[in-house]
Short mmCIF file of C-alpha atoms in Angstrom, two decimals:
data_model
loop_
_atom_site.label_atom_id
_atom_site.label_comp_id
_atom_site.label_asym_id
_atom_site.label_seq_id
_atom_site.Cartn_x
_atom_site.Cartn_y
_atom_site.Cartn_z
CA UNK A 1 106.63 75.73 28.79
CA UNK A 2 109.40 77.73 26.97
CA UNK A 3 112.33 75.87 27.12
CA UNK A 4 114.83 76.86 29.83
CA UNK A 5 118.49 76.90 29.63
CA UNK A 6 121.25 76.72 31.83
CA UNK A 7 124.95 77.21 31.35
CA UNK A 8 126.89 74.90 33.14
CA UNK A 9 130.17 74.96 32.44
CA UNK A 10 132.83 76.91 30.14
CA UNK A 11 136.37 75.71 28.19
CA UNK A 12 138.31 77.88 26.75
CA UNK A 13 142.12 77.14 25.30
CA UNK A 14 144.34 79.51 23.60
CA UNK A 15 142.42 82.50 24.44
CA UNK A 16 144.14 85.38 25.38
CA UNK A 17 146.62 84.32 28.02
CA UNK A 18 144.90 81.52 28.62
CA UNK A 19 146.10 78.18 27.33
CA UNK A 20 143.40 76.24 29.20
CA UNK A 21 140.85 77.27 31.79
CA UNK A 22 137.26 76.19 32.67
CA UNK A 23 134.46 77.52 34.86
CA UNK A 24 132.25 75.44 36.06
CA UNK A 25 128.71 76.93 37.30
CA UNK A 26 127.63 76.55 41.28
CA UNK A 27 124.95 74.14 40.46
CA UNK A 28 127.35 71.82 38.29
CA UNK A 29 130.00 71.88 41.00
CA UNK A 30 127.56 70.71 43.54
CA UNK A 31 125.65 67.97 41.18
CA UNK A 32 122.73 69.55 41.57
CA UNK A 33 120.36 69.26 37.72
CA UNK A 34 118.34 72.40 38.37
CA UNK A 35 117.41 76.01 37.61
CA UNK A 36 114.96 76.76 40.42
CA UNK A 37 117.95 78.40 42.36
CA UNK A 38 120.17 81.98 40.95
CA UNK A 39 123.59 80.61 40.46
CA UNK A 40 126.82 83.32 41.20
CA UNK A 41 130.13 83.23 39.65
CA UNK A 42 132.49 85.56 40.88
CA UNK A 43 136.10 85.36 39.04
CA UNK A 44 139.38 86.99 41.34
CA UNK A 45 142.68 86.76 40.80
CA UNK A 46 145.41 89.41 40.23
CA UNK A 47 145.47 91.31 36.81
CA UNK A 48 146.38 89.98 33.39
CA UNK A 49 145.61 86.44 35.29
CA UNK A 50 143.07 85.64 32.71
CA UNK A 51 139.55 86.65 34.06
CA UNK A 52 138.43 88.80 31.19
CA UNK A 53 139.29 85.83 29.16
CA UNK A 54 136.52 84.01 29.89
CA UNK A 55 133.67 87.18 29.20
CA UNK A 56 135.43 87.90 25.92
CA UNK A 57 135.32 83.98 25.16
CA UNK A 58 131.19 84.35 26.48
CA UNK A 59 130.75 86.91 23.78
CA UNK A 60 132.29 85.39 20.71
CA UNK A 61 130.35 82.44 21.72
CA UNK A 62 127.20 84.32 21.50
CA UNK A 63 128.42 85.33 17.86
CA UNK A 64 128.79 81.97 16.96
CA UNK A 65 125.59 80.90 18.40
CA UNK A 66 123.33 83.70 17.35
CA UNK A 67 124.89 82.79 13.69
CA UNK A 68 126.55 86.11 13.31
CA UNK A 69 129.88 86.62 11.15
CA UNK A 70 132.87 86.35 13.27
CA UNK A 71 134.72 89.79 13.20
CA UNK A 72 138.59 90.11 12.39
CA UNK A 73 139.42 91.41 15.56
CA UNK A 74 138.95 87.82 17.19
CA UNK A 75 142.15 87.04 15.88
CA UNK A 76 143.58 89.47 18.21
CA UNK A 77 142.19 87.33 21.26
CA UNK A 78 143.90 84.80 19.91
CA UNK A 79 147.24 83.06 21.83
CA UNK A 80 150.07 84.81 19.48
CA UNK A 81 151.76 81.34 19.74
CA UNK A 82 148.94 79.08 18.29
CA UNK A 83 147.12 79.09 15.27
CA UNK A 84 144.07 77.70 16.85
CA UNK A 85 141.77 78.42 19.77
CA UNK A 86 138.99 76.67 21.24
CA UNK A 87 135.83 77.52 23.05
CA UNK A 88 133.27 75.11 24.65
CA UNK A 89 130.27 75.95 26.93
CA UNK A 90 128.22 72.66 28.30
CA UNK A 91 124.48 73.44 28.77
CA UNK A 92 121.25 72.03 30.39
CA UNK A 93 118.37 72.71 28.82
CA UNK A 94 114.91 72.05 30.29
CA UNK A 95 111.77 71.16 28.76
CA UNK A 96 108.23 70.04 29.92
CA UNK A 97 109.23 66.50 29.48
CA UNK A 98 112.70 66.41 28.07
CA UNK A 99 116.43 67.77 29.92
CA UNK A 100 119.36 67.94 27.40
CA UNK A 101 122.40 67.65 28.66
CA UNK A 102 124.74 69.56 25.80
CA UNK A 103 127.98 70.62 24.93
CA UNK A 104 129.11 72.60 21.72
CA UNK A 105 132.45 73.39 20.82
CA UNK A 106 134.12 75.59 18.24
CA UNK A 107 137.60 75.19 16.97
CA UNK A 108 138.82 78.51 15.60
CA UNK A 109 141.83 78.55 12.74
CA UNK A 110 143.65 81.90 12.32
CA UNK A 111 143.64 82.83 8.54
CA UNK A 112 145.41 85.66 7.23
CA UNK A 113 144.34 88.79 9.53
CA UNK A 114 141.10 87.08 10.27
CA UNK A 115 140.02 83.89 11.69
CA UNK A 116 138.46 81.05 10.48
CA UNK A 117 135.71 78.31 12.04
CA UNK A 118 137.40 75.19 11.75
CA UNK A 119 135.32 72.80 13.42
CA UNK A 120 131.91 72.77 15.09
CA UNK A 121 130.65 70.18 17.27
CA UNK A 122 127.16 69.50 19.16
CA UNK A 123 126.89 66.34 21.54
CA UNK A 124 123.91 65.71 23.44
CA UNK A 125 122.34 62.86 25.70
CA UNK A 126 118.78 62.94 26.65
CA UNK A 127 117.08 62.55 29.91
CA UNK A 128 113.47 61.48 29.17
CA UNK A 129 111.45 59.78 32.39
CA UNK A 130 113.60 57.36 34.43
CA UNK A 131 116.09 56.99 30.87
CA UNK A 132 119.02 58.59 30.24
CA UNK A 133 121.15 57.86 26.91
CA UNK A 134 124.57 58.31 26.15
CA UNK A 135 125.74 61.46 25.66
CA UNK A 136 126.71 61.12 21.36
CA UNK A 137 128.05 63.73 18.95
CA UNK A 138 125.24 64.31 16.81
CA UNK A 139 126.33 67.23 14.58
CA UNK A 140 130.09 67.44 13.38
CA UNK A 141 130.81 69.83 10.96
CA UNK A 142 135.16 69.99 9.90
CA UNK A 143 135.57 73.19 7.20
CA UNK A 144 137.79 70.74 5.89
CA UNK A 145 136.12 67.59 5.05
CA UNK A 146 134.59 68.29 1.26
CA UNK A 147 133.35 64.49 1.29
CA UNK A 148 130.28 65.00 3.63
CA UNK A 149 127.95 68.45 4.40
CA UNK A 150 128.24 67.37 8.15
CA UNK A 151 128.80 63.69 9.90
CA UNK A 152 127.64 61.59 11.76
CA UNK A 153 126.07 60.39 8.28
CA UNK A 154 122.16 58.69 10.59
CA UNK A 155 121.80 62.53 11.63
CA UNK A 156 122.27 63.65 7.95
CA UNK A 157 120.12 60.53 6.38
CA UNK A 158 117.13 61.63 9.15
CA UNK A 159 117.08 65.37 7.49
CA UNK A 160 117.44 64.15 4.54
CA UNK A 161 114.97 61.07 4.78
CA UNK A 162 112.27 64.14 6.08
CA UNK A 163 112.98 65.76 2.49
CA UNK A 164 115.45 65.27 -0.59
CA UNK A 165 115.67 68.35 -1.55
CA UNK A 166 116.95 69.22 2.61
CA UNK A 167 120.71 67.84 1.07
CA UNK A 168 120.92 70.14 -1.67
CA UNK A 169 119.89 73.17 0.92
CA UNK A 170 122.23 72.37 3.43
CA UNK A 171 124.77 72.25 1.12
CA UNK A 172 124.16 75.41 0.02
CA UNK A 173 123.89 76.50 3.74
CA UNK A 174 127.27 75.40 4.41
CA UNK A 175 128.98 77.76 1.08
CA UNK A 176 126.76 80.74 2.90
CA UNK A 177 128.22 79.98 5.98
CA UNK A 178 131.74 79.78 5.44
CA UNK A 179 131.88 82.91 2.91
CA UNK A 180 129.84 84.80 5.83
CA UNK A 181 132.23 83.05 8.34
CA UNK A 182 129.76 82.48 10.90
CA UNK A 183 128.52 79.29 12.53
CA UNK A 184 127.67 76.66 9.96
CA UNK A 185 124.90 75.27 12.80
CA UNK A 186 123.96 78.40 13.84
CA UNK A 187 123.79 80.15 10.93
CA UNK A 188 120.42 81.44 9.40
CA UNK A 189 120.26 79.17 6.42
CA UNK A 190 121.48 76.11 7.76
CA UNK A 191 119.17 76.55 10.78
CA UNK A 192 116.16 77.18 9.09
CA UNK A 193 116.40 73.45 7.74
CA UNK A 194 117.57 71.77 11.54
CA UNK A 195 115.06 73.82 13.13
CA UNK A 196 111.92 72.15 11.46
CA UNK A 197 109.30 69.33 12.77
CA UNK A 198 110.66 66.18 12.48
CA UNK A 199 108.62 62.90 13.11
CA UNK A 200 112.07 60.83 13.31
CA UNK A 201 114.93 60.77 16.11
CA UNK A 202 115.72 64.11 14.97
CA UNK A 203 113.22 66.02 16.71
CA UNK A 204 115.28 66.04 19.95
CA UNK A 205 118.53 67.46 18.06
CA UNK A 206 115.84 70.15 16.20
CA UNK A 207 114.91 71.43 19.78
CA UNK A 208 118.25 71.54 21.06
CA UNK A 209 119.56 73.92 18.55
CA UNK A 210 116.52 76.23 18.47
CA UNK A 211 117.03 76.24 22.17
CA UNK A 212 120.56 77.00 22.09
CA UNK A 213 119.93 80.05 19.07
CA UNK A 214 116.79 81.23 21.08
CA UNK A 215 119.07 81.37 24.31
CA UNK A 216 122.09 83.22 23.00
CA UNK A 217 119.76 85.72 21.14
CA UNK A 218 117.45 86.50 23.44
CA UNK A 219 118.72 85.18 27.18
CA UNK A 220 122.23 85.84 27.05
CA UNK A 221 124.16 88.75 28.17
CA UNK A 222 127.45 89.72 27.43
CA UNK A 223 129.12 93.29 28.68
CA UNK A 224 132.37 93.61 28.25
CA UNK A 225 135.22 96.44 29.30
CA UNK A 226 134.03 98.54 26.54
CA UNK A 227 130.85 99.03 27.98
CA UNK A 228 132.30 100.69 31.34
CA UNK A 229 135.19 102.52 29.23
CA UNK A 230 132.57 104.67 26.76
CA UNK A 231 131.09 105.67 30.24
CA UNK A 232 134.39 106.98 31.98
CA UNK A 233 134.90 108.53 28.61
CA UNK A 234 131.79 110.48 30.11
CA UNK A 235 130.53 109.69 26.17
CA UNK A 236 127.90 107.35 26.21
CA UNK A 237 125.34 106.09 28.64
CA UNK A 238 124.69 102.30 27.01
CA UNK A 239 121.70 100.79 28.96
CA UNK A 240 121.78 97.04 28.42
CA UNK A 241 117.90 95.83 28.57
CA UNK A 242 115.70 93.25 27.60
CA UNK A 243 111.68 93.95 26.71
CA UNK A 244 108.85 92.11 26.57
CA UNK A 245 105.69 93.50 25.82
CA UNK A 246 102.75 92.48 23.82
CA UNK A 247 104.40 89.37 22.53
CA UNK A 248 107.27 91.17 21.02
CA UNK A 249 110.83 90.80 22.79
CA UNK A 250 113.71 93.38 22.22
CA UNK A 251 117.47 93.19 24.27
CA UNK A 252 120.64 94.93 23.23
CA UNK A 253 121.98 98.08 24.45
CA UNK A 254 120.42 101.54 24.49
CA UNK A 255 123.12 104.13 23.95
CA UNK A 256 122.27 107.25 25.26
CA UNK A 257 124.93 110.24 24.83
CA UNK A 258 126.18 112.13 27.76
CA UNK A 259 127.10 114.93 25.56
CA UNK A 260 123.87 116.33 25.34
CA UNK A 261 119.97 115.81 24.54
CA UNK A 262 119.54 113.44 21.62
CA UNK A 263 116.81 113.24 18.88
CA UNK A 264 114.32 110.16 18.90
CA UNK A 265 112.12 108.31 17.10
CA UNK A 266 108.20 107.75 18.58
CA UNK A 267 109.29 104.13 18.94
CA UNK A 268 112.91 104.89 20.28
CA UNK A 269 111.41 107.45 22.77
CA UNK A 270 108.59 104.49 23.48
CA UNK A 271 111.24 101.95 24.29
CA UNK A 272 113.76 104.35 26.38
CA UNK A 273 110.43 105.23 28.58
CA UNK A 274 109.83 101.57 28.99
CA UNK A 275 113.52 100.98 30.39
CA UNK A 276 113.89 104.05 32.90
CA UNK A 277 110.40 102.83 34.40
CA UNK A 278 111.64 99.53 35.10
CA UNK A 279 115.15 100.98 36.05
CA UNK A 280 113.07 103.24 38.66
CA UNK A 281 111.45 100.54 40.62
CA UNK A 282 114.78 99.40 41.79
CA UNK A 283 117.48 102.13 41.75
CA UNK A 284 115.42 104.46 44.49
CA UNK A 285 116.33 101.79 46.95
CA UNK A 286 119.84 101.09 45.74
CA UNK A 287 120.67 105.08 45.60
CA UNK A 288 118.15 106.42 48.23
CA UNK A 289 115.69 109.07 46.94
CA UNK A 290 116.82 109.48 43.45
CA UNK A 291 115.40 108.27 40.27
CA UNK A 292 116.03 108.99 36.73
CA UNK A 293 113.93 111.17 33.84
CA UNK A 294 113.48 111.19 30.20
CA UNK A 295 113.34 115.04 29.59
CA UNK A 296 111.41 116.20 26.46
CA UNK A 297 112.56 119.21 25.12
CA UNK A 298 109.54 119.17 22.07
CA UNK A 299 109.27 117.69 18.98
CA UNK A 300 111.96 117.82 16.38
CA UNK A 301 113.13 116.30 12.85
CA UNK A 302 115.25 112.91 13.04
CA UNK A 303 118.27 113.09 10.39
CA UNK A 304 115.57 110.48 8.02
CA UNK A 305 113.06 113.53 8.42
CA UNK A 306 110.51 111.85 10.23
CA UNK A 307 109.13 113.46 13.69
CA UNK A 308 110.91 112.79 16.62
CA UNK A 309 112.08 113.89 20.33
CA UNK A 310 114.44 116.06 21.63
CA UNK A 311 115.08 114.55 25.11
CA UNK A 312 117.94 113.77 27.54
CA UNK A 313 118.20 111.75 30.55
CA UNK A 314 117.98 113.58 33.84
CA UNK A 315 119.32 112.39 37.73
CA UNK A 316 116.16 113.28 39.98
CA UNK A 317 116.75 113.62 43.76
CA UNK A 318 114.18 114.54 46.22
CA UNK A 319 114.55 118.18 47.31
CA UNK A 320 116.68 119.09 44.70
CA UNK A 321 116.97 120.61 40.95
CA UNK A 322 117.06 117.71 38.47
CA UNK A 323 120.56 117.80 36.51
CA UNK A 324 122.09 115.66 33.43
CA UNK A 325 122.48 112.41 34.01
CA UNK A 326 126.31 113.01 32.68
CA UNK A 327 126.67 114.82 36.27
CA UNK A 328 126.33 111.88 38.21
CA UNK A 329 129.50 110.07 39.50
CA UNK A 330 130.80 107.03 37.24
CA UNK A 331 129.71 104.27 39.23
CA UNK A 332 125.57 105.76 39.73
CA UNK A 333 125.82 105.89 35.88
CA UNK A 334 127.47 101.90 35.71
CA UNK A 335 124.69 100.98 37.87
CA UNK A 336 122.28 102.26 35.91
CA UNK A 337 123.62 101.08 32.57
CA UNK A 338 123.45 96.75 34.12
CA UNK A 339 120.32 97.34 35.96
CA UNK A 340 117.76 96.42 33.23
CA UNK A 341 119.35 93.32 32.78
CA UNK A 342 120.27 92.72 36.11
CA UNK A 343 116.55 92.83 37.29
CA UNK A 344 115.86 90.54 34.35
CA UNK A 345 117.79 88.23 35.68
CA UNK A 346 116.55 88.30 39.21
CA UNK A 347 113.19 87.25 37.82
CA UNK A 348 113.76 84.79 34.72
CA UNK A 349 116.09 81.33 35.61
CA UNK A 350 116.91 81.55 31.68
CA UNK A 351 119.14 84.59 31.73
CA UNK A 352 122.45 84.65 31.62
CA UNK A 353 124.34 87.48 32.82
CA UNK A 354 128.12 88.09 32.46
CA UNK A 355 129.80 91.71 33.64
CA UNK A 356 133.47 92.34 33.38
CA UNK A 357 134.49 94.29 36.12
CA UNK A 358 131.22 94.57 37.73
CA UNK A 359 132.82 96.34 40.96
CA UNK A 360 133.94 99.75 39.23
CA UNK A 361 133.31 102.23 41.01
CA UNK A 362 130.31 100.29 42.50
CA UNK A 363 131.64 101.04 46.84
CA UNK A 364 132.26 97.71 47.99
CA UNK A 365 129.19 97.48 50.84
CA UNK A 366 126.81 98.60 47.97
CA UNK A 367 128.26 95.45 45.90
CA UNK A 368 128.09 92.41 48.54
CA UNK A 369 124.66 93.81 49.49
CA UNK A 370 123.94 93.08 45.93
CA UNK A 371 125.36 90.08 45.67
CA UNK A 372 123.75 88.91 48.39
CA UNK A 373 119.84 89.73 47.79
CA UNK A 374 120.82 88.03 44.10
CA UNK A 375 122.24 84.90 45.32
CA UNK A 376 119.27 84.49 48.12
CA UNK A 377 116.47 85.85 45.98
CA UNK A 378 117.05 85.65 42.36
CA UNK A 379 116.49 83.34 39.50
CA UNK A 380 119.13 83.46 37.17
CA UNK A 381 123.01 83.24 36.24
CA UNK A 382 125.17 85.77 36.89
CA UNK A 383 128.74 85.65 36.06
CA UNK A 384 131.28 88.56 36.47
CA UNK A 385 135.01 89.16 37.38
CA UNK A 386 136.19 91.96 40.19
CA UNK A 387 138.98 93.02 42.47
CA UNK A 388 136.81 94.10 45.39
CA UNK A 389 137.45 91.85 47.98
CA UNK A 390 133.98 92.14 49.57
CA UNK A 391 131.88 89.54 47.54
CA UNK A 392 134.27 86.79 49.16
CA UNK A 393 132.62 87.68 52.27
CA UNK A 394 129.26 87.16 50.82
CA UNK A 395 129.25 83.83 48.76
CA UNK A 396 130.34 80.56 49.41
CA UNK A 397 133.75 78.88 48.06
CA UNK A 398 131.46 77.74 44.91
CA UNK A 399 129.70 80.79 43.86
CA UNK A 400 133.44 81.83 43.52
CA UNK A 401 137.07 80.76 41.47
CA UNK A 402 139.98 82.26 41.09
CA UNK A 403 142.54 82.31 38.63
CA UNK A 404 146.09 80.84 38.79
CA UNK A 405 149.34 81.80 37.46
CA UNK A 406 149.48 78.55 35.26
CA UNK A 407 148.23 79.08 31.83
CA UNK A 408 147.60 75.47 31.56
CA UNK A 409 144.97 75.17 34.63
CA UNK A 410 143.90 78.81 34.94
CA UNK A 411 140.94 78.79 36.94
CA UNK A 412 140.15 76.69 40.08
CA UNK A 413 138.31 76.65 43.68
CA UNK A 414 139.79 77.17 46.85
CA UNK A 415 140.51 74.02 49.05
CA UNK A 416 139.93 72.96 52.56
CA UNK A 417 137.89 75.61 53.02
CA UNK A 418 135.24 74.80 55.98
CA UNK A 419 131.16 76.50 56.31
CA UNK A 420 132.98 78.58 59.10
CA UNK A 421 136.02 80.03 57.15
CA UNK A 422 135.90 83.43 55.35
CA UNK A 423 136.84 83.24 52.01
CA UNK A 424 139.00 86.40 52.13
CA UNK A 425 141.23 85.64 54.58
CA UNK A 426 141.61 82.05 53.24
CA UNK A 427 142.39 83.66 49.58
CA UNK A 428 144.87 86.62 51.36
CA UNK A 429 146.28 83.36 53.35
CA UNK A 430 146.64 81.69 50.49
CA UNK A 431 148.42 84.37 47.92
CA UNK A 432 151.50 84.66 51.13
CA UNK A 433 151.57 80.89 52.18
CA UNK A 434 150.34 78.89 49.45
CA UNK A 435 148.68 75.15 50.12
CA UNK A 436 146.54 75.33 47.18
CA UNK A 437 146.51 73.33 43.74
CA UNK A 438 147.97 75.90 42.08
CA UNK A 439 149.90 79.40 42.97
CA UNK A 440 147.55 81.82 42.77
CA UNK A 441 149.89 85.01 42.87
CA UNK A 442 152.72 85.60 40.88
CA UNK A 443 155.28 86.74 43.73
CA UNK A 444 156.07 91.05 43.79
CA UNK A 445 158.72 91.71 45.47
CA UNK A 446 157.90 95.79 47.09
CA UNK A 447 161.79 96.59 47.70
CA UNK A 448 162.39 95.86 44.02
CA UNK A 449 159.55 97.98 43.06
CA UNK A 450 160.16 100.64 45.72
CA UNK A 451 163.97 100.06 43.79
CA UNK A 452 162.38 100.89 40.01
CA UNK A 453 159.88 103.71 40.64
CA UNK A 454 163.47 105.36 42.50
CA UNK A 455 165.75 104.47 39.59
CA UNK A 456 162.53 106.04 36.86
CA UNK A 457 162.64 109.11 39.27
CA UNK A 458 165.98 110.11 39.30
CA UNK A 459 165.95 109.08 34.95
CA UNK A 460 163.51 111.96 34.60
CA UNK A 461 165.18 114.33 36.71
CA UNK A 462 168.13 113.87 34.62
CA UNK A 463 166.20 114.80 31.75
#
């Protein structure tokens, strides 16, 4: 079997506005070792609170693990008051025989306008039969430490011991690495070498990282606020998706303008066909009687010169005249763009899914309905943040956490909450009375703000 894996909990300091926070997934919170069941995440709290936080912190961690080069721009997420930031995601991965129980971490060092990887760390224990060791640190690799390519030194002497020459490579590895800034045990060279068939103790560590690389790669979802805001731009249509046909596997994000038609390639044209069909056998029962088109307006040049379509992506209703797809209202057009992926993850217990914002301008029965068929039905993760009320009267008090106004403990689960309780009123209850771990609204005071928008209003009449 391909190896399944499972996020299971998330650590994230200096982020943002976050000084620490973790998530911790549904399954984890309950004990339970599995991935037969979906697992929801919902993340409320008021805004600038620290939700996006952790989806910006789930898609630099995908950098890192896909062994991609860390942009500038991450230094921006950065706490302005700390030099250093911290992400850690813990992980079960399962295997015919074997489940890993792993956690990596990566230390982040700001550096001039960019940032740096400090430190990377990958601890694992292994549950094999009725045996379960210790969970051990079994790659360590510190940017600063010129003395060894990575510790503990037994992992490096069973690479090593496999082939001499593996020392001299991953030393190289490690100069690509940190000139590319991008993971040193993630990256392409340096995992090319962990990644092989080992006959020593090794093997285990050799199938957790391939796991890990295959996961974020190909498994992993990430959409963030600049997903939604190209679509209210009423600019760009990007369809996340994930494809696998004839032993070939493709995911990113299909970008299709809402300006006008736009010229494809065969294979382009090949794989947009691929995604409306599979976005069709769900969205006529999500938006009754409507489905969407890829309209071919004949063949045409591409810019390279090669043949290629000129089509556009058309709202079909039954009964009516089809129009542009850009005429639809912003949330059809959201639902559209996360539907791909969200039917992937209905039907595969590897995917991970994480929306920011999934509720805009999703109406609010339309989104616990949702909610609801996944967290019955589906196989996967999904994780996403929202201020629409609703899904608290869908899941239970794990499949949700809310943030606090204490940047040292941002995120935790409501208390003393019974099977019979709804979760809404007990949140509502407890943002006016309190009698939770943590305050989980930062007071406004309406006759103050009643006080400023009156004081700004008489400023400008002034003017």
């Amino acid at each position: 079997m391909k190896s399944i894996v499972r996020l299971t909990a998330l650590k994230i300091s200096n982020i943002k506005n976050v000084r620490t926070g973790q998530i911790v997934m549904p399954n984890t919170c309950q004990k339970q070792q599995s991935y037969q069941n979906a697992e929801v995440l919902g993340l409320y709290g008021q805004n600038g609170s620290g939700k996006t936080a952790v989806i910006d912190a789930l898609y630099y961690l995908q950098k890192a693990m896909t062994g991609s080069t860390l942009e500038e721009e991450i230094a921006d997420y950065m706490d302005a008051g700390s030099d250093q930031a911290e992400i850690a995601a813990d992980f079960h991965i399962f295997t015919e025989t074997v489940v890993y129980e792993t956690s990596y971490k990566i230390v982040l060092l700001r550096s001039g306008r960019g940032v740096n990887i400090a430190r990377e760390t990958l601890s694992c224990a292994v549950n094999e039969g009725d045996s379960r060791s210790n969970k051990t640190v079994f790659m360590d690799y510190q940017r600063s430490n010129r003395e060894t390519v990575f510790a503990p030194k037994k992992r490096l002497d069973e690479i090593v011991g496999a082939n001499a020459e593996n020392k001299t490579d991953l030393i190289v590895a490690r100069k690509i690495a940190e000139k590319s800034n991008c993971s040193y045990i993630f990256g392409e060279s340096s995992r090319e070498i962990f990644c092989r068939n080992y006959e020593n103790p090794f093997r285990h560590y050799s199938e957790v990282i391939d796991a890990l690389f295959q996961f974020a790669l190909k498994d992993l979802f990430v959409i963030r606020n600049t997903h939604s805001g190209v679509i209210s731009a009423n600019f760009l249509l990007p369809m996340a998706f994930k494809i696998e046909q004839n032993e070939i596997g493709m995911k990113g994000d299909f970008a299709v303008p809402l300006t006008g038609p736009v010229i494809l390639s065969e294979e382009r044209k090949k794989i947009l066909d691929i995604i409306v069909e599979q976005v069709n056998m769900v969205l006529y029962t999500i938006i009754p009687g409507m489905k969407i088109d890829v309209h071919n307006y004949g063949m045409q040049l591409t810019d390279a010169g090669e043949d290629g379509y000129r089509v556009e992506l058309i709202s079909v209703r039954e009964g009516m005249p089809p129009i542009p797809i850009r005429m639809e209202s912003e949330g059809i057009i959201k639902i559209i763009s996360v539907l791909n992926v969200l039917i992937q993850a209905f039907g595969h217990p590897s995917i991970c899914l994480a929306i920011d914002e999934l509720d805009a301008g999703i109406f609010e029965y339309m989104l616990g309905e949702l909610l609801d068929i996944f967290r019955k039905s589906a196989k996967g993760q999904l994780i996403f943040t929202s201020h629409n009320l609703r899904a608290l009267e869908m899941l239970d008090k794990d499949s949700i956490m809310f943030s606090t106004v204490n940047p040292d403990r941002r995120y935790i689960r409501m208390k003393n909450v019974k099977a019979s309780n709804n979760l809404r009123d007990t949140y509502l209850r407890g943002i006016t009375l309190g009698g939770q771990d943590e305050v989980i609204y930062e007071e406004t005071d309406s006759l103050r703000i009643a006080r400023a928008f009156r004081k700004a209003g008489r400023t400008i009449q002034h003017e």
